[in-house]
Short mmCIF file of C-alpha atoms in Angstrom, two decimals:
data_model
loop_
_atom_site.label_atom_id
_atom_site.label_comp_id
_atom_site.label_asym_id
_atom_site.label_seq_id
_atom_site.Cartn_x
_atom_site.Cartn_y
_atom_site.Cartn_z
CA UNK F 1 -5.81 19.67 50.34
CA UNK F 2 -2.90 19.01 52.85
CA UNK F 3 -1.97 21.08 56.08
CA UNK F 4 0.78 19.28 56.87
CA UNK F 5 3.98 20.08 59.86
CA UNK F 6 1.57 23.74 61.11
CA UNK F 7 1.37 25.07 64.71
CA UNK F 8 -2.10 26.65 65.76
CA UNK F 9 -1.95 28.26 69.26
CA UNK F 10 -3.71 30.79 71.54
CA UNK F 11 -6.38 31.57 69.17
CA UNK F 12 -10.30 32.56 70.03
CA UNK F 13 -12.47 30.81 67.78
CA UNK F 14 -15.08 27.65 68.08
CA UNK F 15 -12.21 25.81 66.77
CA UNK F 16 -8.91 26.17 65.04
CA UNK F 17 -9.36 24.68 62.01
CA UNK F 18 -13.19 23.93 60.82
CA UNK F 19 -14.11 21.52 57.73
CA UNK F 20 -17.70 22.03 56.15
CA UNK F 21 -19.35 20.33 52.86
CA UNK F 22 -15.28 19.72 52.11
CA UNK F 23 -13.91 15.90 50.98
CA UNK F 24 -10.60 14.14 50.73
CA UNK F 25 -8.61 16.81 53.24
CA UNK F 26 -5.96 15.52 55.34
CA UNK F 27 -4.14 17.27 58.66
CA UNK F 28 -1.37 15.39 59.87
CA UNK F 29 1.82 16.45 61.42
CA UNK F 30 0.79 19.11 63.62
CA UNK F 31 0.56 21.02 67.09
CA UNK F 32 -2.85 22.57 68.36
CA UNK F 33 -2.84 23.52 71.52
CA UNK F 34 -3.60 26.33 74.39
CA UNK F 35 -6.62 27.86 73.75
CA UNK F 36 -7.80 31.27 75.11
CA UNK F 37 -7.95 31.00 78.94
CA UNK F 38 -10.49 32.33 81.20
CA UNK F 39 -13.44 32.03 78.57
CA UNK F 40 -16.65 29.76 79.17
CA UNK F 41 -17.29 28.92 75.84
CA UNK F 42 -16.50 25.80 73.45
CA UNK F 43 -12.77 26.27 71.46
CA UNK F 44 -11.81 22.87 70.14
CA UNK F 45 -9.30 22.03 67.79
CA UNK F 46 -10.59 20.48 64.50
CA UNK F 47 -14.18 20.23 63.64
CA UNK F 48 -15.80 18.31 60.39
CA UNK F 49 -19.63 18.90 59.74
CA UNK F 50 -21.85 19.02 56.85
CA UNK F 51 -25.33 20.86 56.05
CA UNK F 52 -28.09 18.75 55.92
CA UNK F 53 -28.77 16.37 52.90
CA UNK F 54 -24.73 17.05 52.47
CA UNK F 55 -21.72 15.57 53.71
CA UNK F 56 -18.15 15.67 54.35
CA UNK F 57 -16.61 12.59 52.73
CA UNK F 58 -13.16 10.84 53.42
CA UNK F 59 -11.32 13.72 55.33
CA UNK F 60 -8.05 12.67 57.68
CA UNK F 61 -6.37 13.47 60.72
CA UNK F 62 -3.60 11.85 61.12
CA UNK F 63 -0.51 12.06 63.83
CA UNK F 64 -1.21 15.16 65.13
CA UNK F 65 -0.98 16.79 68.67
CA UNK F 66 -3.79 18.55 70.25
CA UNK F 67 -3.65 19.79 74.06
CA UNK F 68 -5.38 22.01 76.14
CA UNK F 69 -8.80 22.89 74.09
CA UNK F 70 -12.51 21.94 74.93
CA UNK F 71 -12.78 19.15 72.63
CA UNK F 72 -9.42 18.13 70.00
CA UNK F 73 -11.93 16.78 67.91
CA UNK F 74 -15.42 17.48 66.66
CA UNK F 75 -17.93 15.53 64.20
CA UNK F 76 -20.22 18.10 64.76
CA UNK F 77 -24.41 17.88 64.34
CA UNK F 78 -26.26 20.80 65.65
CA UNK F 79 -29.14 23.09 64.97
CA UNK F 80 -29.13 26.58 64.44
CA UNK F 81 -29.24 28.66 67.70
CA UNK F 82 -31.58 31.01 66.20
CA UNK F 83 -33.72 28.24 64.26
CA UNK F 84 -32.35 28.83 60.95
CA UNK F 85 -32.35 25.60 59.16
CA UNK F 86 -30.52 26.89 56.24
CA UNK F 87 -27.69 26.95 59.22
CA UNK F 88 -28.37 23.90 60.49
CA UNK F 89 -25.22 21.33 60.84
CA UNK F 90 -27.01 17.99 60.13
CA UNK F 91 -25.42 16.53 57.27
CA UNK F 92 -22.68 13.58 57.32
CA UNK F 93 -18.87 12.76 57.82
CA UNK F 94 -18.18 9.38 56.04
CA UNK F 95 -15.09 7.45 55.91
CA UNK F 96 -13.40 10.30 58.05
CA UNK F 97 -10.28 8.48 59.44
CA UNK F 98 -8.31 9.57 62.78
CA UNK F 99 -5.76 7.54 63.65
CA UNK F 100 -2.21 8.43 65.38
CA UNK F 101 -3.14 10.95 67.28
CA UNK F 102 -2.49 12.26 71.22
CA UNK F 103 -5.14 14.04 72.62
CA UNK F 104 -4.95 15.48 76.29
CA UNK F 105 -5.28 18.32 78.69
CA UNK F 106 -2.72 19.79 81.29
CA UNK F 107 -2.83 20.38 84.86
CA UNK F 108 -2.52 23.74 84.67
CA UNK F 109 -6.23 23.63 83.14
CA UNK F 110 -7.46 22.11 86.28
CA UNK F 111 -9.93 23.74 88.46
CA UNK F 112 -11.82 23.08 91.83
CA UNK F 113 -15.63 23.53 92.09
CA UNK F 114 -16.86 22.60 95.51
CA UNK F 115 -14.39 21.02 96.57
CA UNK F 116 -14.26 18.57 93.14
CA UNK F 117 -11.60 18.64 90.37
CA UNK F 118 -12.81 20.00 87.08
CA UNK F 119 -11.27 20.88 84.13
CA UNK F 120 -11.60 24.18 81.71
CA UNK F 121 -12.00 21.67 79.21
CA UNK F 122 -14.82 18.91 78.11
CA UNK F 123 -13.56 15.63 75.72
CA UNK F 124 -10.74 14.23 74.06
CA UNK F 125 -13.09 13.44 71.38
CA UNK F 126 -17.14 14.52 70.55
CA UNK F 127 -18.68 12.71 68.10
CA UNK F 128 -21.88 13.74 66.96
CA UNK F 129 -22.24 13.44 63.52
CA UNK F 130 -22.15 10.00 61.61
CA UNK F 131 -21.41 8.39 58.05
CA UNK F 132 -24.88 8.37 56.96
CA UNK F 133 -24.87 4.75 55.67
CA UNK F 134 -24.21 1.09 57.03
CA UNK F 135 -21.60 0.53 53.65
CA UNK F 136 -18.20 -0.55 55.05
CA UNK F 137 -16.61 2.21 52.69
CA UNK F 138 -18.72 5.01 54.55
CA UNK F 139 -17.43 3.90 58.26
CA UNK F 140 -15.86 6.29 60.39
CA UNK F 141 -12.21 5.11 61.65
CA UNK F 142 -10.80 6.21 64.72
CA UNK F 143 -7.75 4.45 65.06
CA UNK F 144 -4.85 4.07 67.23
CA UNK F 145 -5.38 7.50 69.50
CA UNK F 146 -4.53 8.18 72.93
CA UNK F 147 -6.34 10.20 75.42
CA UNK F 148 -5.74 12.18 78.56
CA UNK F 149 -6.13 14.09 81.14
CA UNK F 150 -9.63 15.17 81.04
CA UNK F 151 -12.04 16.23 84.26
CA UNK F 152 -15.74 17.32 84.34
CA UNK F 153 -16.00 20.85 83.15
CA UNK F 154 -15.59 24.08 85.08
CA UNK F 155 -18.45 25.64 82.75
CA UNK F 156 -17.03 29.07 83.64
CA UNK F 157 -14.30 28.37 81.88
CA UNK F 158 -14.62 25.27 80.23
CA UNK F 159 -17.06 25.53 77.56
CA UNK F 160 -20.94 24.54 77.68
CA UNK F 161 -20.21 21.31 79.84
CA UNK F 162 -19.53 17.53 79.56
CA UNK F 163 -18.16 14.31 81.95
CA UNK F 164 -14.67 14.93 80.91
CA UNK F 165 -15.05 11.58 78.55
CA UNK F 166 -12.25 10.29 76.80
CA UNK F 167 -14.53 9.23 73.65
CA UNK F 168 -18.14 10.53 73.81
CA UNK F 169 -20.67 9.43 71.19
CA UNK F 170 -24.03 10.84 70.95
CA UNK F 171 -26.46 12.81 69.13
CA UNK F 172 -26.09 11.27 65.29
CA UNK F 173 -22.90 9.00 65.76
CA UNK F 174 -23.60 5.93 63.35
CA UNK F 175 -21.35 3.79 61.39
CA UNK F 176 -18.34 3.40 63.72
CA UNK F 177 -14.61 1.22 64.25
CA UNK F 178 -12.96 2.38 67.55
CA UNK F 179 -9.80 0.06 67.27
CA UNK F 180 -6.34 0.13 68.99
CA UNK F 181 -7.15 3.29 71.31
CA UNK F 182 -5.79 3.91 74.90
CA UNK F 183 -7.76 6.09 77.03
CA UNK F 184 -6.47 7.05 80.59
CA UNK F 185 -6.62 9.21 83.76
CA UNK F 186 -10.10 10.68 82.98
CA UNK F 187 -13.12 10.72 84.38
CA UNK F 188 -15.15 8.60 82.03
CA UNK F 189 -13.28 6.41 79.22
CA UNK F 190 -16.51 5.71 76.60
CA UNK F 191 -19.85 7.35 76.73
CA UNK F 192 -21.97 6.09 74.60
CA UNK F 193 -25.49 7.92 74.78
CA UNK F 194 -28.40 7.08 72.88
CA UNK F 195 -31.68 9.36 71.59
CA UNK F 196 -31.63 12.99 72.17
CA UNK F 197 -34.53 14.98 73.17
CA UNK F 198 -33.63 17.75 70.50
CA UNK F 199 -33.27 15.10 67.42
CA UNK F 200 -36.02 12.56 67.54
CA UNK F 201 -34.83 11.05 64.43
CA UNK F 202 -31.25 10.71 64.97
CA UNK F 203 -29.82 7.66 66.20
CA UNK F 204 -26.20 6.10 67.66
CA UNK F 205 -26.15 2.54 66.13
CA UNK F 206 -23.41 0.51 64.36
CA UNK F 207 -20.63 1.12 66.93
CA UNK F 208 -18.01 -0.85 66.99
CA UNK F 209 -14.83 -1.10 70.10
CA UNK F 210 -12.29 -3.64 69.10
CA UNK F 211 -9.39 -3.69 71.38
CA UNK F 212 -9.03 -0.26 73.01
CA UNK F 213 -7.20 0.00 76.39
CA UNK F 214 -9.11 2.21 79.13
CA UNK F 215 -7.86 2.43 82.55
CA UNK F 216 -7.19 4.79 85.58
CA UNK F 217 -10.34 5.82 85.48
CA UNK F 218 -10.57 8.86 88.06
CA UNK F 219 -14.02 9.15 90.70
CA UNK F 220 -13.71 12.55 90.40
CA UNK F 221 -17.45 13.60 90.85
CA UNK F 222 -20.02 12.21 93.27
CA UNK F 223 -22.12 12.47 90.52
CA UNK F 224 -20.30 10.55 87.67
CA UNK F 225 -20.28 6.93 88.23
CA UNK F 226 -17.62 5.32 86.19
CA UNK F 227 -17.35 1.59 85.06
CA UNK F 228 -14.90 2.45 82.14
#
């Protein structure tokens, strides 16, 4: 399937377009932007996932724009809220390529909180779930992106709350090429976070950065100490 030259704008959803258990999609050529204002919950713009044991194989995005959502994009890896494993988001996103792609936030989505800039906003990019394998054919690609704008989130507007990262990998994020990205004016360029509390046997390993530009790194919260 191809969605190719769309607009998506002002809608009120966890994200404007959502990929599950699907293979060999591509989005490329289009606008999503502007999100429902005034809202504290997550509304991103693209989100791939999988049910567990499943996966999502070999799905693109590709020169798009995305502005002024919670995340632009989501490899997603999550439990059911109400403990429903049949629900449960826990499968894998191999050879998923992004590559030409702006992602960024606007002033006008700025916010102060005690005196500190925040953002109604979270990442350029949440990565969560992973490829599932160490092959070379399964690795994720995120190529060639730049990123924006982003601020610690106002969580009463914001969604549920993050650094304001440029590329944030966590959770189940395995099997990775970060190449040729430039990340600026944020408040954190790469997080990289290791095991989480809620997923003992998930793990972030097999990342690789090979020349990405960060800079103008913004000391935005007392809290957030930034090195890049």
């Amino acid at each position: 399937n191809l969605i190719n030259y769309c607009l998506f704008e002002k809608f009120l959803a966890i994200a404007a377009i959502r990929m599950m258990n699907c293979d060999y999609n591509c989005i490329q050529n289009c606008v999503i932007r502007d999100k429902i204002q005034g809202i504290g919950v997550d509304m991103g713009g693209i989100g791939i996932s999988a049910r567990p044991e499943a996966e999502s194989r070999g799905n693109r995005i590709i020169n798009n724009e995305i502005y002024n959502l919670t995340d632009a994009i989501g490899l997603i890896y999550n439990t059911d809220s109400k403990g429903n494993t049949e629900f449960d988001q826990k499968g894998f996103v191999p050879g998923t390529i992004i590559e030409n792609n702006d992602f960024y936030i606007e002033k006008s989505l700025y916010t102060i909180v005690d005196g500190e800039e925040r953002a109604c906003a979270e990442n350029a990019v949440d990565f969560k779930a992973g490829a599932g394998s160490d092959r070379p054919e399964d690795r994720i690609l995120f190529l060639n992106n730049r990123m924006w704008g982003f601020r610690p989130t106002d969580q009463s507007c914001g969604g549920s709350g993050s650094a304001g990262s440029g590329i944030l990998l966590h959770m189940d994020a395995s099997n990775y090429l970060l190449k040729g990205n430039i990340v600026f004016d944020v408040s954190q360029g790469v997080a990289v976070m290791g095991r989480h509390k809620r997923y003992p046997d998930a793990k972030v390993e097999n990342i690789a950065f090979v020349n990405n530009l960060i800079y103008d790194v913004k000391d935005v919260a007392p809290w957030n100490y930034n090195s890049g």
